[in-house]
Tab-separated table of C-alpha atoms and ligand atoms in Angstrom:
chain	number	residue	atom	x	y	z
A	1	UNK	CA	-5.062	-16.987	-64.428
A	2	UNK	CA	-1.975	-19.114	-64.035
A	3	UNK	CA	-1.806	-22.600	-64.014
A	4	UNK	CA	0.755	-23.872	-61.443
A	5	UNK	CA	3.396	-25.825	-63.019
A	6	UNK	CA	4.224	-28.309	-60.348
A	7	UNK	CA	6.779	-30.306	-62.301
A	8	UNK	CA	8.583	-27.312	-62.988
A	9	UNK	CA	8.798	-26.428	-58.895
A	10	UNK	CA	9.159	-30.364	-58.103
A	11	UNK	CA	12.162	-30.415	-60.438
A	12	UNK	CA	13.629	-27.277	-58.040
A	13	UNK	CA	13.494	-29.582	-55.288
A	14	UNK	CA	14.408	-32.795	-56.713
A	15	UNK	CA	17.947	-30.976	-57.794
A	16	UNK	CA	18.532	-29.683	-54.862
A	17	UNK	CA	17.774	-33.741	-52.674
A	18	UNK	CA	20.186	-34.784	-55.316
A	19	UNK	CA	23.038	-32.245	-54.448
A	20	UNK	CA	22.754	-33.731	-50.880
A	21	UNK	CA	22.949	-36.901	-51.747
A	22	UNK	CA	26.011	-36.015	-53.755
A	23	UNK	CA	27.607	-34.425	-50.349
A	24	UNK	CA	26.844	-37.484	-48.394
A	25	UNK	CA	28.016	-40.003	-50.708
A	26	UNK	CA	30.913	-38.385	-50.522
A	27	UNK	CA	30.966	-38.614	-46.773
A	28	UNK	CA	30.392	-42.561	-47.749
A	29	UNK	CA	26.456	-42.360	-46.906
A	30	UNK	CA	24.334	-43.604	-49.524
A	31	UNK	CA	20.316	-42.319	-48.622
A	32	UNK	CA	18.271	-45.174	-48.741
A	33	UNK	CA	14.722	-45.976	-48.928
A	34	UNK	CA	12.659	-48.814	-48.715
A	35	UNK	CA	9.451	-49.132	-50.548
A	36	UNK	CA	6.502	-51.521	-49.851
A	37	UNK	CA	3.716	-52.160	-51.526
A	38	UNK	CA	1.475	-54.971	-50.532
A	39	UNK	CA	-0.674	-56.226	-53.910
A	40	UNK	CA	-0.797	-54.789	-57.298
A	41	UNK	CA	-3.405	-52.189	-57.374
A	42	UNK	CA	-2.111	-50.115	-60.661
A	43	UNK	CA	-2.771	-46.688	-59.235
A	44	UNK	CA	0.079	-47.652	-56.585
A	45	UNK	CA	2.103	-49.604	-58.625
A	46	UNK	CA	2.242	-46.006	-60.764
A	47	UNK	CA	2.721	-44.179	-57.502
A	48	UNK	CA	5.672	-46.868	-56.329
A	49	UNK	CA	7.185	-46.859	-59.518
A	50	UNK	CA	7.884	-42.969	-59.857
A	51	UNK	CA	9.282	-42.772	-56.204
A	52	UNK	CA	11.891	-45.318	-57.519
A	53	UNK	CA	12.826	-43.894	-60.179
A	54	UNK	CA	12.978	-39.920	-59.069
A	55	UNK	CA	15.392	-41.870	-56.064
A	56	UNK	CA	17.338	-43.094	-58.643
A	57	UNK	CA	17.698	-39.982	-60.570
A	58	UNK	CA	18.497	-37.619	-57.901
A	59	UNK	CA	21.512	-40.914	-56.707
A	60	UNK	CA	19.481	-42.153	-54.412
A	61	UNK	CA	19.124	-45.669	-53.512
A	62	UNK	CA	15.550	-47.925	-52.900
A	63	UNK	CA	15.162	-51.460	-51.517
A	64	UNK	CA	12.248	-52.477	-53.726
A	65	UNK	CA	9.870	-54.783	-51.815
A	66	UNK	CA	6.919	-56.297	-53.290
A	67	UNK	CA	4.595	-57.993	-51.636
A	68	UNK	CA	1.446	-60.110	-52.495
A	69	UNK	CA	-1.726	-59.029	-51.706
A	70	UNK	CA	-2.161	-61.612	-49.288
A	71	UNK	CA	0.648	-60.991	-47.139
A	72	UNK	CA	-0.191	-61.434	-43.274
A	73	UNK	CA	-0.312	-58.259	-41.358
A	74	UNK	CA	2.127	-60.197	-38.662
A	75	UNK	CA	4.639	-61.038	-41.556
A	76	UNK	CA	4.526	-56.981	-42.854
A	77	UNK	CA	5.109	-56.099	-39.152
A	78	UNK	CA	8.513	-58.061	-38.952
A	79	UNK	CA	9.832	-57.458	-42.344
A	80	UNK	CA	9.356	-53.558	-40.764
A	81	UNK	CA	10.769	-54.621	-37.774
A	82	UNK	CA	14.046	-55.778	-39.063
A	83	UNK	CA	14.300	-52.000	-41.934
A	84	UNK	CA	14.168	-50.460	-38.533
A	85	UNK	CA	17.346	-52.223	-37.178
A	86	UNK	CA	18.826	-52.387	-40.794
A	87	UNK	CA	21.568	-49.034	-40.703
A	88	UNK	CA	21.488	-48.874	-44.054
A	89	UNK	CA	18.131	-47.933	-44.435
A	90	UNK	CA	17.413	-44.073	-43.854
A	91	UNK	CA	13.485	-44.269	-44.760
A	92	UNK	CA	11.064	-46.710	-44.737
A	93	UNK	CA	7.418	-45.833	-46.584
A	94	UNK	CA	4.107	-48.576	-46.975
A	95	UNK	CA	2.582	-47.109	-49.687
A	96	UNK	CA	-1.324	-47.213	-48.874
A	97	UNK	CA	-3.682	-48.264	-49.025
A	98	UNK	CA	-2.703	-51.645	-47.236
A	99	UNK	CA	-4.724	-54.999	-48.029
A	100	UNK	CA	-8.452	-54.412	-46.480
A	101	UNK	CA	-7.116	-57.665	-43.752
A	102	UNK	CA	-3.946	-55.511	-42.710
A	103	UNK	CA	-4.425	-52.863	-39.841
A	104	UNK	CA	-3.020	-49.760	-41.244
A	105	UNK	CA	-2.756	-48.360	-38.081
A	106	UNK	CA	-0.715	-51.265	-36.549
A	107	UNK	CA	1.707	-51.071	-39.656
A	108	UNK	CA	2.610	-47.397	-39.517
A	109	UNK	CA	2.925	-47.402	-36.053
A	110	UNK	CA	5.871	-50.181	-36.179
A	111	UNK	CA	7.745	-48.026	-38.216
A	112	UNK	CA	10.825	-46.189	-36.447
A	113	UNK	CA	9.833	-42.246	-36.460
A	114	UNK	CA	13.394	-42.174	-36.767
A	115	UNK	CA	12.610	-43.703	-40.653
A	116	UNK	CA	9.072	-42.174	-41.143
A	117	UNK	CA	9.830	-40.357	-43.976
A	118	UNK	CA	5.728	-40.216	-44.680
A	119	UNK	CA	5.343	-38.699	-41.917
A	120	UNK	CA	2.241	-40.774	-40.869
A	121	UNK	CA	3.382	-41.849	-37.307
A	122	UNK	CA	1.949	-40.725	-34.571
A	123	UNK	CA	5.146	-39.550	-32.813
A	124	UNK	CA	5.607	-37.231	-35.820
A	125	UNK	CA	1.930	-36.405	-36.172
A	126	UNK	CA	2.730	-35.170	-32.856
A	127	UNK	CA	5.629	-33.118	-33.239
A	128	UNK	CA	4.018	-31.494	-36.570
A	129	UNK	CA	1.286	-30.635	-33.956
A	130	UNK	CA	3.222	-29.205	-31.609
A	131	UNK	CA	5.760	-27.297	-34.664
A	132	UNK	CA	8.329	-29.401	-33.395
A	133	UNK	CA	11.218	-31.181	-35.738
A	134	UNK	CA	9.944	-33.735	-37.580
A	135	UNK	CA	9.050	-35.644	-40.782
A	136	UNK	CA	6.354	-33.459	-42.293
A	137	UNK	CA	3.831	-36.032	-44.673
A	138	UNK	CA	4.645	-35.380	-48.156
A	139	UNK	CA	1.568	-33.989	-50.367
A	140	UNK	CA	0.402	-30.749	-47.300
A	141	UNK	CA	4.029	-29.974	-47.325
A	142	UNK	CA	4.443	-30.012	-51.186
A	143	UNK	CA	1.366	-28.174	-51.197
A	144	UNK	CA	2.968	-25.579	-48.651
A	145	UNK	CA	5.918	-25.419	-51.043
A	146	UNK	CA	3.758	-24.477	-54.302
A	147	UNK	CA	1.596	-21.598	-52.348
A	148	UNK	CA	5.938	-20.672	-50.847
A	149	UNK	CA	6.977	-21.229	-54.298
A	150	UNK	CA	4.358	-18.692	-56.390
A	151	UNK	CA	4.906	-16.344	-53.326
A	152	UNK	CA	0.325	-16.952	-52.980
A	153	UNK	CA	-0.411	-14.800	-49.473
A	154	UNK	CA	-0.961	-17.481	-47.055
A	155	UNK	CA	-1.165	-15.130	-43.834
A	156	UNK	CA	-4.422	-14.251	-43.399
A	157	UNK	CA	-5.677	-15.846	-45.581
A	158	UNK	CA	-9.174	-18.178	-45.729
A	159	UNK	CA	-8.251	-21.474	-46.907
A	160	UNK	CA	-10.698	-24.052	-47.364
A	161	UNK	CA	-10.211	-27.605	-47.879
A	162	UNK	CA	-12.082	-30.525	-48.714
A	163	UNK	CA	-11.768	-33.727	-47.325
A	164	UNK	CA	-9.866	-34.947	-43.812
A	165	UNK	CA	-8.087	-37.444	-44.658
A	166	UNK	CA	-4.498	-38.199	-42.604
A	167	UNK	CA	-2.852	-38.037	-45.724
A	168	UNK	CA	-4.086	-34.530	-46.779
A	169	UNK	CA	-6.801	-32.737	-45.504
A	170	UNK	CA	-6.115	-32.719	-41.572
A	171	UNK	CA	-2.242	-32.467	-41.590
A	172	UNK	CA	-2.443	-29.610	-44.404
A	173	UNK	CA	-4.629	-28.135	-41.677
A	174	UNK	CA	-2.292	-28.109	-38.948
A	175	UNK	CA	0.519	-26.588	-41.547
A	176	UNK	CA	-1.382	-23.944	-43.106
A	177	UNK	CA	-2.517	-22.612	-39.304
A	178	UNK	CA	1.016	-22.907	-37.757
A	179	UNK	CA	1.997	-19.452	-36.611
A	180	UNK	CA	4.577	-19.285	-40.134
A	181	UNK	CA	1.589	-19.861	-42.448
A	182	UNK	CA	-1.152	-17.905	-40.373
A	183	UNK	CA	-3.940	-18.808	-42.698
A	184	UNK	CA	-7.505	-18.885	-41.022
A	185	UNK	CA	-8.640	-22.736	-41.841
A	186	UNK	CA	-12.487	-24.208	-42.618
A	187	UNK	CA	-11.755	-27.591	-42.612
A	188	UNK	CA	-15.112	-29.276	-44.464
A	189	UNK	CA	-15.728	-33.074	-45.194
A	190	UNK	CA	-18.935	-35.373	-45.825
A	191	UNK	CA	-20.659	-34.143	-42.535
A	192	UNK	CA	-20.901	-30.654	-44.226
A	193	UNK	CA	-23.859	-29.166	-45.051
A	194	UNK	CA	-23.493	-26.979	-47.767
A	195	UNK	CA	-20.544	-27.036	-48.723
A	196	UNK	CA	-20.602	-24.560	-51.838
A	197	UNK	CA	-21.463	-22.027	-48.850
A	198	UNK	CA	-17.939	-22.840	-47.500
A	199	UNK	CA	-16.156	-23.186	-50.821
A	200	UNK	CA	-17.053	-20.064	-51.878
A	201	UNK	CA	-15.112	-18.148	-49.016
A	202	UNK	CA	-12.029	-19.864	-49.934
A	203	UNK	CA	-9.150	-17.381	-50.897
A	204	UNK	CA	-7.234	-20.606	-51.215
A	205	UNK	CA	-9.805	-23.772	-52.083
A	206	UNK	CA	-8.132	-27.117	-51.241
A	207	UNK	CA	-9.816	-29.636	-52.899
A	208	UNK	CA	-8.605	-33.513	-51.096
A	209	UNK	CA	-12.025	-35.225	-51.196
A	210	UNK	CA	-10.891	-37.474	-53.703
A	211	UNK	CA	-14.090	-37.217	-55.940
A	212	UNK	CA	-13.557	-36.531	-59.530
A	213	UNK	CA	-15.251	-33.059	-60.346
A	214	UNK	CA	-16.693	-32.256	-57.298
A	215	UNK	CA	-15.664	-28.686	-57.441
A	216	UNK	CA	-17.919	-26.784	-59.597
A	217	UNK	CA	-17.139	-23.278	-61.171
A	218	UNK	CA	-19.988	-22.150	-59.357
A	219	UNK	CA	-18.173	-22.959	-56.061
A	220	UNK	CA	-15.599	-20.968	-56.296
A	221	UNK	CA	-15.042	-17.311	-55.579
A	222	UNK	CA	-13.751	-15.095	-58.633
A	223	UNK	CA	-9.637	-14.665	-57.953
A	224	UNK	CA	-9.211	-17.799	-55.339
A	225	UNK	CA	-6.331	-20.253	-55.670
A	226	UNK	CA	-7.350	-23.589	-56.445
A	227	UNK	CA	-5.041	-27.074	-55.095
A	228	UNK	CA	-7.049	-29.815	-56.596
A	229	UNK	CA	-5.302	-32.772	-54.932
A	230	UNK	CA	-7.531	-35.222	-56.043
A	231	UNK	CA	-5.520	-37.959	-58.748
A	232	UNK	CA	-8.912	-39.936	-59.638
A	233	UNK	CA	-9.154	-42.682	-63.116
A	234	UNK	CA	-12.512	-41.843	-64.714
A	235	UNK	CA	-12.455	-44.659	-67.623
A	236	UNK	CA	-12.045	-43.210	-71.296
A	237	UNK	CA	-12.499	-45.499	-73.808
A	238	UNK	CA	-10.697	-43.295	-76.318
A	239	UNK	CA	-7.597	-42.789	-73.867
A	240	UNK	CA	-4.646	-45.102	-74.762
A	241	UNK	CA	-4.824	-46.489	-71.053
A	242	UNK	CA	-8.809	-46.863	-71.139
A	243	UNK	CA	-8.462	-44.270	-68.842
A	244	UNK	CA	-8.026	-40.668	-67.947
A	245	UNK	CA	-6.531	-38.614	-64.452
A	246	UNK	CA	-9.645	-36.210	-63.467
A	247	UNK	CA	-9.282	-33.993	-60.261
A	248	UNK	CA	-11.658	-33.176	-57.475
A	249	UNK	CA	-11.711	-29.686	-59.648
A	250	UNK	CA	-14.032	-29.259	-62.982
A	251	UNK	CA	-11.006	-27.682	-64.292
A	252	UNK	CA	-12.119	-25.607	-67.369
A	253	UNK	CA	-14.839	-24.063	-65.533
A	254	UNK	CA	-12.939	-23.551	-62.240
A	255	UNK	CA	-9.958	-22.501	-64.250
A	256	UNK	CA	-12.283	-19.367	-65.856
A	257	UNK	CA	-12.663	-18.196	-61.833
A	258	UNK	CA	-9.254	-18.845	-60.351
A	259	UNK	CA	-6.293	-16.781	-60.123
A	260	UNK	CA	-3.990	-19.759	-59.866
A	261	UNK	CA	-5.046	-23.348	-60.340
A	262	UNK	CA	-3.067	-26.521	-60.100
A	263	UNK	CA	-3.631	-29.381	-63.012
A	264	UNK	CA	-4.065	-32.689	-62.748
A	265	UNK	CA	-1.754	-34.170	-63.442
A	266	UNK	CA	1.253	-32.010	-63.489
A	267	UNK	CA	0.324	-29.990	-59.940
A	268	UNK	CA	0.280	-31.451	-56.769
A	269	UNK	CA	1.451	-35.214	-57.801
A	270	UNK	CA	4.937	-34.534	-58.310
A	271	UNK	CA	5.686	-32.099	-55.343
A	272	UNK	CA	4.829	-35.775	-53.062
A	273	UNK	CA	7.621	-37.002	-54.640
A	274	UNK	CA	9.669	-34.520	-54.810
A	275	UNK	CA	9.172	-34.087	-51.025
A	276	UNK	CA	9.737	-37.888	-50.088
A	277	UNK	CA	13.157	-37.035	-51.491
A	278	UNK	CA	13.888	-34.003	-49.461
A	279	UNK	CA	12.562	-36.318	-46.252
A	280	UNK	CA	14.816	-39.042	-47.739
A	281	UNK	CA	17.400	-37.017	-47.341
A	282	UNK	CA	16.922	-35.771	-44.308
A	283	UNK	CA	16.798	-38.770	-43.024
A	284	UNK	CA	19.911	-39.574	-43.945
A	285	UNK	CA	21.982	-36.709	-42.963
A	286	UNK	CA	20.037	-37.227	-38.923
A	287	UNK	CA	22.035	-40.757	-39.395
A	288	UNK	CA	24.869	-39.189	-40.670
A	289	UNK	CA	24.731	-36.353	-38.123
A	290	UNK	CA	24.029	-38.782	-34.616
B	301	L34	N1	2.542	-44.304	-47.855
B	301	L34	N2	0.951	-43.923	-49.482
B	301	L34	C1	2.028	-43.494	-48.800
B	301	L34	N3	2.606	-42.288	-49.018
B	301	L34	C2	2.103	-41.461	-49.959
B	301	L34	O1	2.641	-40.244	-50.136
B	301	L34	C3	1.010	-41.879	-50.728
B	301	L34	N4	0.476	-41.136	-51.754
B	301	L34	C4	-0.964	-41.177	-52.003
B	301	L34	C5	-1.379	-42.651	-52.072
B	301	L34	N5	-0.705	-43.479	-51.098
B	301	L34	C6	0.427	-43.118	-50.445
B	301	L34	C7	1.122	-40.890	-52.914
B	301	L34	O2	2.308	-41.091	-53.081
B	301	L34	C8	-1.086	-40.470	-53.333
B	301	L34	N6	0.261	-40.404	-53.855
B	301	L34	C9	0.595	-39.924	-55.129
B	301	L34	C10	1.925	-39.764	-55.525
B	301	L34	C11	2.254	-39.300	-56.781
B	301	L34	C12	1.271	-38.977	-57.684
B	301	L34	C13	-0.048	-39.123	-57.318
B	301	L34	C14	-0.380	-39.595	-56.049
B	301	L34	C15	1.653	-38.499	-59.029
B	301	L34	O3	2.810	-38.503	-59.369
B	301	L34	N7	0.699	-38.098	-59.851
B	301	L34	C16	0.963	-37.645	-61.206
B	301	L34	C17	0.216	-38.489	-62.206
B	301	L34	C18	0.526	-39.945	-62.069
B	301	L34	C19	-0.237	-40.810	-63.051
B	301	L34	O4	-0.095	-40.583	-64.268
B	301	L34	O5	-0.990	-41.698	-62.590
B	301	L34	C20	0.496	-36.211	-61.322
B	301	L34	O6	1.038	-35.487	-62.165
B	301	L34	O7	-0.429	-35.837	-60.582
């Protein structure tokens, strides 16, 4: 069994966002992305906080915006409104979720595609469809990486995942059944009914239900690779924080089953950010390039 060292890949793609940035400054382009985050929920402050700094590392720049929690959706959609028009902004990402009172819908789809380096619009929701060019949403195509990465047979391969949400579980979906991945796809979510039944097929088991320990060993198929996306705070009174990261997985018994597993943390959390970067940059070479 071999746990997947994400970091380790992450860092592979971090170094190589921050040689581009080092060719474009030096054609006087400076990437740049600007961050939102609406309130101070500390699981995205966390989130926010990393981008920023893995921009800074790989030379990047960020146009921090913080925002209370109360901010009016109307007041969000012009502040996006004018990062669309501003040229020296490559990238602009809302980091979700939004305040309940804010359409999230309404917010993403004010943002440029041009500058979606999420991916969440629906023009490039579209083209990812379709296999067109566009900005492919961070975590599915970090998770592509890691299976490119460990050279893990995609083609023809079962892959089950859990939970369809637009930031995982569909888009990862469309990727892994795109005509370069070629992996059959049993896409499974609360209206499943048994869903060990499903799990338990899985060459590759994507777990993106964001439910601390809902994969069980006994779910799992002896050899199967294991993605636990899931990034959940179970408190722990004897953790410095008050708090620990669990994933979707039960890791020690899944881990006795798999043939490669991802941790938590350490897996799929830092290939989103290492991806943002590669989208930041991108971005930035399109602008450079028009
Ligand atoms: N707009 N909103 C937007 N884009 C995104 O791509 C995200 N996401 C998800 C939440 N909202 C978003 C993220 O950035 C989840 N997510 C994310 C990013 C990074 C990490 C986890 C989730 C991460 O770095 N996780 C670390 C542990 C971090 C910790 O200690 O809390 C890990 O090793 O898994």
């Amino acid at each position: 069994m071999t746990i997947i060292d994400g970091k380790t890949i992450a860092r592979a793609v971090r170094e190589d966002a921050k040689k581009r940035t080092e060719t474009l400054r030096a054609q006087g382009v400076v990437p740049c992305l600007a961050v939102i985050l609406a309130g101070e929920d500390p699981a995205s402050v966390s989130y926010v906080t990393a981008k920023e700094k893995a921009l800074a590392e790989a030379g990047m720049a960020s146009r921090d915006i913080r925002l209370s929690a109360g901010i009016s959706e109307a007041e969000l959609l012009s502040l996006i409104i004018s990062l669309n028009e501003d040229a020296a902004v490559h990238g602009i990402l809302v980091q979700l979720p939004l305040p309940k009172h804010v359409r999230e819908g309404r917010v993403i789809d004010a943002i440029s595609p041009k500058k979606d380096v999420d991916g969440f619009h629906p023009v490039s929701v579209g083209n990812m469809v379709l296999g067109k060019d566009g900005f492919l949403p961070c975590t599915p195509n970090g998770i592509m990486r890691l299976l490119r990465a460990l050279d893990i047979p995609v083609n023809g391969a079962h892959a089950v995942i859990v939970g369809r949400s637009n930031l995982v579980g569909r888009p990862l979906s469309i990727l892994l059944t795109r005509k370069d991945s070629n992996a059959t796809v049993t896409m499974c979510h609360t209206g499943t009914t048994n869903l060990a039944y499903h799990t338990r097929q899985a060459d590759i088991l994507i777990a993106a239900a964001g439910k601390a320990g809902l994969i069980t060993g006994d779910m799992v198929k002896e050899g199967a690779v294991v993605i636990d996306v899931g990034v959940n705070r179970v408190s722990d009174i004897s953790a410095k924080k008050g708090y620990r990261l669990r994933g979707d997985v039960d890791f020690e018994p899944v881990s006795q089953k798999a043939s490669f597993i991802t941790p938590v943390p350490g897996g799929v959390g830092p290939m989103t950010i290492a991806m943002l970067l590669q989208n930041v940059a991108d971005a930035a070479e399109k602008t450079r390039d028009a």
